[in-house]
mmCIF file of C-alpha atoms in Angstrom:
data_model
loop_
_atom_site.group_PDB
_atom_site.id
_atom_site.type_symbol
_atom_site.label_atom_id
_atom_site.label_comp_id
_atom_site.label_asym_id
_atom_site.label_seq_id
_atom_site.Cartn_x
_atom_site.Cartn_y
_atom_site.Cartn_z
ATOM 1 C CA MET A 1 0.042 -0.034 -0.009
ATOM 2 C CA VAL A 2 2.793 2.320 0.852
ATOM 3 C CA LEU A 3 4.513 1.441 -2.372
ATOM 4 C CA ASP A 4 1.443 2.580 -4.355
ATOM 5 C CA ILE A 5 1.289 5.900 -2.544
ATOM 6 C CA LEU A 6 4.986 6.307 -3.214
ATOM 7 C CA SER A 7 4.760 5.548 -6.844
ATOM 8 C CA TRP A 8 1.703 7.748 -7.019
ATOM 9 C CA ILE A 9 3.855 10.650 -5.623
ATOM 10 C CA PHE A 10 6.764 9.976 -8.017
ATOM 11 C CA LEU A 11 4.742 9.617 -11.099
ATOM 12 C CA VAL A 12 2.536 12.770 -10.354
ATOM 13 C CA ALA A 13 5.674 14.723 -9.494
ATOM 14 C CA GLY A 14 7.392 13.528 -12.736
ATOM 15 C CA GLY A 15 4.535 14.539 -14.791
ATOM 16 C CA LEU A 16 4.097 17.926 -13.361
ATOM 17 C CA LEU A 17 7.869 18.518 -13.777
ATOM 18 C CA GLY A 18 7.458 17.623 -17.409
ATOM 19 C CA ILE A 19 4.707 20.028 -17.806
ATOM 20 C CA ILE A 20 6.654 22.756 -16.135
ATOM 21 C CA GLY A 21 9.500 22.095 -18.502
ATOM 22 C CA GLY A 22 6.940 22.327 -21.297
ATOM 23 C CA ILE A 23 5.826 25.773 -20.102
ATOM 24 C CA GLY A 24 9.234 26.784 -19.429
ATOM 25 C CA ILE A 25 10.037 26.201 -23.079
ATOM 26 C CA HIS A 26 7.310 28.726 -24.055
ATOM 27 C CA ARG A 27 7.904 31.291 -21.386
ATOM 28 C CA PHE A 28 11.598 31.952 -21.721
ATOM 29 C CA PRO A 29 12.638 34.687 -24.185
ATOM 30 C CA ASP A 30 15.931 33.239 -25.575
ATOM 31 C CA PHE A 31 17.142 29.954 -26.884
ATOM 32 C CA PHE A 32 19.682 29.276 -24.232
ATOM 33 C CA THR A 33 17.125 29.904 -21.467
ATOM 34 C CA ARG A 34 14.764 27.394 -23.141
ATOM 35 C CA LEU A 35 17.630 24.939 -23.462
ATOM 36 C CA HIS A 36 18.113 25.339 -19.610
ATOM 37 C CA ALA A 37 14.435 24.767 -18.998
ATOM 38 C CA ALA A 38 14.167 21.744 -21.220
ATOM 39 C CA GLY A 39 17.424 20.166 -20.309
ATOM 40 C CA THR A 40 17.043 20.066 -16.609
ATOM 41 C CA THR A 41 13.529 19.053 -16.463
ATOM 42 C CA ASP A 42 13.958 16.341 -19.077
ATOM 43 C CA THR A 43 16.419 14.415 -17.044
ATOM 44 C CA LEU A 44 14.795 14.813 -13.613
ATOM 45 C CA CYS A 45 11.309 14.160 -14.965
ATOM 46 C CA ALA A 46 12.497 10.931 -16.512
ATOM 47 C CA ALA A 47 14.134 9.984 -13.177
ATOM 48 C CA LEU A 48 11.010 10.633 -11.138
ATOM 49 C CA ILE A 49 8.783 8.734 -13.553
ATOM 50 C CA LEU A 50 11.153 5.824 -13.922
ATOM 51 C CA ILE A 51 11.515 5.547 -10.194
ATOM 52 C CA GLY A 52 7.752 5.634 -9.769
ATOM 53 C CA LEU A 53 7.382 2.837 -12.245
ATOM 54 C CA GLY A 54 10.259 0.859 -10.644
ATOM 55 C CA LEU A 55 8.605 0.918 -7.420
ATOM 56 C CA GLN A 56 5.531 -0.803 -8.940
ATOM 57 C CA SER A 57 7.531 -3.502 -10.474
ATOM 58 C CA GLY A 58 9.881 -4.428 -7.663
ATOM 59 C CA LEU A 59 12.965 -6.324 -8.258
ATOM 60 C CA THR A 60 12.169 -8.005 -11.571
ATOM 61 C CA LEU A 61 13.621 -7.805 -15.067
ATOM 62 C CA ALA A 62 11.324 -4.912 -15.873
ATOM 63 C CA SER A 63 12.844 -2.806 -13.109
ATOM 64 C CA PHE A 64 16.348 -3.723 -14.325
ATOM 65 C CA LYS A 65 15.330 -2.388 -17.761
ATOM 66 C CA LEU A 66 14.044 0.852 -16.158
ATOM 67 C CA VAL A 67 17.316 1.323 -14.368
ATOM 68 C CA LEU A 68 19.011 0.828 -17.840
ATOM 69 C CA ILE A 69 16.796 3.376 -19.554
ATOM 70 C CA PHE A 70 17.277 5.849 -16.726
ATOM 71 C CA ALA A 71 21.191 5.366 -16.932
ATOM 72 C CA PHE A 72 21.036 5.988 -20.835
ATOM 73 C CA ILE A 73 18.830 9.023 -20.186
ATOM 74 C CA LEU A 74 21.175 10.228 -17.508
ATOM 75 C CA PHE A 75 24.153 10.166 -19.819
ATOM 76 C CA THR A 76 22.673 11.208 -23.143
ATOM 77 C CA SER A 77 20.279 14.006 -22.169
ATOM 78 C CA PRO A 78 22.983 16.239 -20.731
ATOM 79 C CA THR A 79 25.287 15.457 -23.553
ATOM 80 C CA ALA A 80 22.743 16.239 -26.044
ATOM 81 C CA SER A 81 21.936 19.623 -24.376
ATOM 82 C CA HIS A 82 25.690 20.393 -24.412
ATOM 83 C CA ALA A 83 26.175 19.604 -28.050
ATOM 84 C CA LEU A 84 23.088 21.638 -28.793
ATOM 85 C CA ALA A 85 24.369 24.672 -26.866
ATOM 86 C CA ASN A 86 27.796 24.267 -28.481
ATOM 87 C CA ALA A 87 26.432 24.066 -32.033
ATOM 88 C CA ALA A 88 24.242 27.053 -31.283
ATOM 89 C CA LEU A 89 27.118 29.214 -30.104
ATOM 90 C CA HIS A 90 29.364 27.864 -33.040
ATOM 91 C CA GLY A 91 26.522 28.620 -35.343
ATOM 92 C CA GLY A 92 26.541 32.327 -34.146
ATOM 93 C CA LEU A 93 23.494 32.386 -31.939
ATOM 94 C CA GLU A 94 24.342 35.096 -29.329
ATOM 95 C CA PRO A 95 22.727 34.503 -25.900
ATOM 96 C CA LEU A 96 20.362 37.292 -24.789
ATOM 97 C CA LEU A 97 22.427 39.039 -22.053
ATOM 98 C CA ASP A 98 20.510 42.059 -20.958
ATOM 99 C CA ASP A 99 16.753 42.175 -20.265
ATOM 100 C CA ALA A 100 14.450 41.611 -23.272
ATOM 101 C CA GLU A 101 12.203 44.643 -22.504
ATOM 102 C CA GLU A 102 15.372 46.929 -22.220
ATOM 103 C CA GLU A 103 16.697 45.655 -25.594
ATOM 104 C CA ALA A 104 13.273 46.296 -27.169
ATOM 105 C CA GLY A 105 13.177 49.736 -25.642
ATOM 106 C CA SER A 106 16.632 50.909 -26.601
ATOM 107 C CA MET B 1 -5.264 4.985 -12.722
ATOM 108 C CA MET B 2 -2.051 6.679 -11.885
ATOM 109 C CA TYR B 3 -0.491 5.429 -15.144
ATOM 110 C CA THR B 4 -3.165 7.366 -17.149
ATOM 111 C CA ALA B 5 -2.383 10.480 -14.972
ATOM 112 C CA ALA B 6 1.265 10.234 -15.812
ATOM 113 C CA ALA B 7 0.724 9.439 -19.547
ATOM 114 C CA LEU B 8 -1.750 12.399 -19.669
ATOM 115 C CA ALA B 9 1.027 14.599 -18.267
ATOM 116 C CA ILE B 10 3.526 13.377 -20.623
ATOM 117 C CA LEU B 11 1.178 13.948 -23.505
ATOM 118 C CA ILE B 12 0.626 17.476 -22.506
ATOM 119 C CA THR B 13 4.372 18.050 -22.437
ATOM 120 C CA MET B 14 4.797 16.430 -25.833
ATOM 121 C CA GLY B 15 2.121 18.856 -27.009
ATOM 122 C CA LEU B 16 3.980 21.861 -25.615
ATOM 123 C CA ALA B 17 7.239 20.582 -27.160
ATOM 124 C CA LEU B 18 5.587 20.203 -30.678
ATOM 125 C CA ALA B 19 4.122 23.677 -30.244
ATOM 126 C CA ARG B 20 7.733 25.078 -29.559
ATOM 127 C CA ALA B 21 8.918 23.001 -32.515
ATOM 128 C CA LEU B 22 6.413 24.753 -34.853
ATOM 129 C CA LEU B 23 6.941 28.117 -33.281
ATOM 130 C CA GLY B 24 10.624 27.999 -32.615
ATOM 131 C CA PRO B 25 12.353 30.941 -34.470
ATOM 132 C CA THR B 26 15.739 29.436 -34.690
ATOM 133 C CA VAL B 27 16.590 25.905 -35.918
ATOM 134 C CA TYR B 28 18.114 25.097 -32.596
ATOM 135 C CA ASP B 29 14.692 25.511 -30.943
ATOM 136 C CA ARG B 30 13.379 22.986 -33.163
ATOM 137 C CA ILE B 31 16.068 20.521 -32.364
ATOM 138 C CA LEU B 32 15.690 21.160 -28.686
ATOM 139 C CA SER B 33 11.962 20.507 -28.719
ATOM 140 C CA VAL B 34 12.414 17.390 -30.940
ATOM 141 C CA ASN B 35 14.937 16.231 -28.386
ATOM 142 C CA MET B 36 12.618 16.809 -25.558
ATOM 143 C CA PHE B 37 9.763 15.125 -27.617
ATOM 144 C CA GLY B 38 11.998 12.063 -28.006
ATOM 145 C CA THR B 39 12.801 11.657 -24.397
ATOM 146 C CA LYS B 40 9.143 12.041 -23.487
ATOM 147 C CA THR B 41 8.321 9.314 -25.934
ATOM 148 C CA VAL B 42 10.679 7.081 -24.116
ATOM 149 C CA LEU B 43 8.783 7.811 -20.841
ATOM 150 C CA LEU B 44 5.390 7.317 -22.671
ATOM 151 C CA ILE B 45 6.348 3.830 -23.866
ATOM 152 C CA ALA B 46 7.543 2.874 -20.241
ATOM 153 C CA VAL B 47 4.312 4.186 -18.736
ATOM 154 C CA PHE B 48 2.359 2.328 -21.400
ATOM 155 C CA ALA B 49 4.338 -0.894 -20.729
ATOM 156 C CA PHE B 50 3.082 -0.680 -17.201
ATOM 157 C CA LEU B 51 -0.368 0.439 -18.214
ATOM 158 C CA SER B 52 -0.863 -2.592 -20.468
ATOM 159 C CA GLY B 53 0.930 -4.930 -18.114
ATOM 160 C CA GLN B 54 3.321 -6.068 -20.728
ATOM 161 C CA THR B 55 6.773 -5.012 -19.656
ATOM 162 C CA ASP B 56 8.539 -6.521 -22.607
ATOM 163 C CA ILE B 57 8.179 -3.325 -24.577
ATOM 164 C CA LEU B 58 10.545 -1.534 -22.286
ATOM 165 C CA ASP B 59 13.253 -2.620 -24.670
ATOM 166 C CA ILE B 60 11.659 -0.387 -27.308
ATOM 167 C CA ALA B 61 11.884 2.486 -24.799
ATOM 168 C CA LEU B 62 15.504 1.632 -24.283
ATOM 169 C CA VAL B 63 16.330 1.603 -27.957
ATOM 170 C CA TYR B 64 14.370 4.769 -28.604
ATOM 171 C CA ALA B 65 16.419 6.570 -25.955
ATOM 172 C CA LEU B 66 19.703 5.711 -27.748
ATOM 173 C CA ILE B 67 18.349 6.466 -31.257
ATOM 174 C CA ASN B 68 17.007 9.821 -30.025
ATOM 175 C CA PHE B 69 20.280 10.854 -28.817
ATOM 176 C CA ILE B 70 22.035 9.700 -31.960
ATOM 177 C CA GLY B 71 19.520 11.511 -34.028
ATOM 178 C CA VAL B 72 19.961 14.794 -32.303
ATOM 179 C CA VAL B 73 23.701 14.663 -32.580
ATOM 180 C CA ALA B 74 23.527 13.735 -36.231
ATOM 181 C CA VAL B 75 21.159 16.670 -36.977
ATOM 182 C CA LEU B 76 23.461 18.981 -35.190
ATOM 183 C CA LYS B 77 26.461 17.889 -37.275
ATOM 184 C CA LEU B 78 24.317 18.448 -40.436
ATOM 185 C CA ILE B 79 23.521 21.832 -39.484
ATOM 186 C CA GLU B 80 26.968 22.912 -38.416
ATOM 187 C CA GLN B 81 28.807 21.603 -41.444
ATOM 188 C CA GLY B 82 25.983 21.624 -43.946
ATOM 189 C CA ASN B 83 26.678 17.946 -45.039
ATOM 190 C CA PHE B 84 27.365 14.534 -43.488
ATOM 191 C CA PHE B 85 30.511 13.515 -45.501
ATOM 192 C CA THR B 86 33.066 16.052 -44.531
ATOM 193 C CA SER B 87 34.765 15.799 -41.250
ATOM 194 C CA GLY B 88 34.893 18.737 -38.977
ATOM 195 C CA GLU B 89 38.543 19.681 -38.841
ATOM 196 C CA LYS B 90 38.960 20.743 -42.495
ATOM 197 C CA ASP B 91 36.020 23.331 -42.285
ATOM 198 C CA GLU B 92 37.524 24.932 -39.258
ATOM 199 C CA ARG B 93 40.971 25.409 -40.943
ATOM 200 C CA GLU B 94 39.286 26.849 -43.947
ATOM 201 C CA VAL B 95 37.318 29.316 -41.810
ATOM 202 C CA GLU B 96 40.482 30.305 -39.952
ATOM 203 C CA SER B 97 42.530 30.728 -43.155
ATOM 204 C CA GLU B 98 40.096 33.146 -44.708
#
């Protein structure tokens, strides 16, 4: 019973975090801030949801696969975000340093 | 019941990511949202595996996580160098020599 409540909490927290990441992608003014929003919530939302699912399956082959999926996401997601930021900077995309309103005003 | 809640949340996030992919001004926004869409697909497959009880399809989620990463890196290489066949170093030297 406790496990069900725990996995409920993990799953709902992971889902909410994902939605927050999705909203963050729309709210932020500049590419690099969006990358920050998407990058961090991606990994943690995956972690929470996979842990929530792992609690449900206990110590079976399924939970081992979940651990593997989490390990791959843990390594590939930040790397992809880094490669993306690197390519964006190399491609000449300047990060928005001062405030967007000021820039629009001046 | 909780699986449907988690699946719904993931679907909403995927919708938001798709919206950013369509709206995104720069091409890097589009890659970012496709990358986010990919990792959310992995989670959706995992949640669906538990929703339907067949945990064998977790392998698909595993493979999709890898392919998603490789796809993102491949598209980045394509954008940075305009093609797939040249290796990176030559272009850098050409750029510096100009």
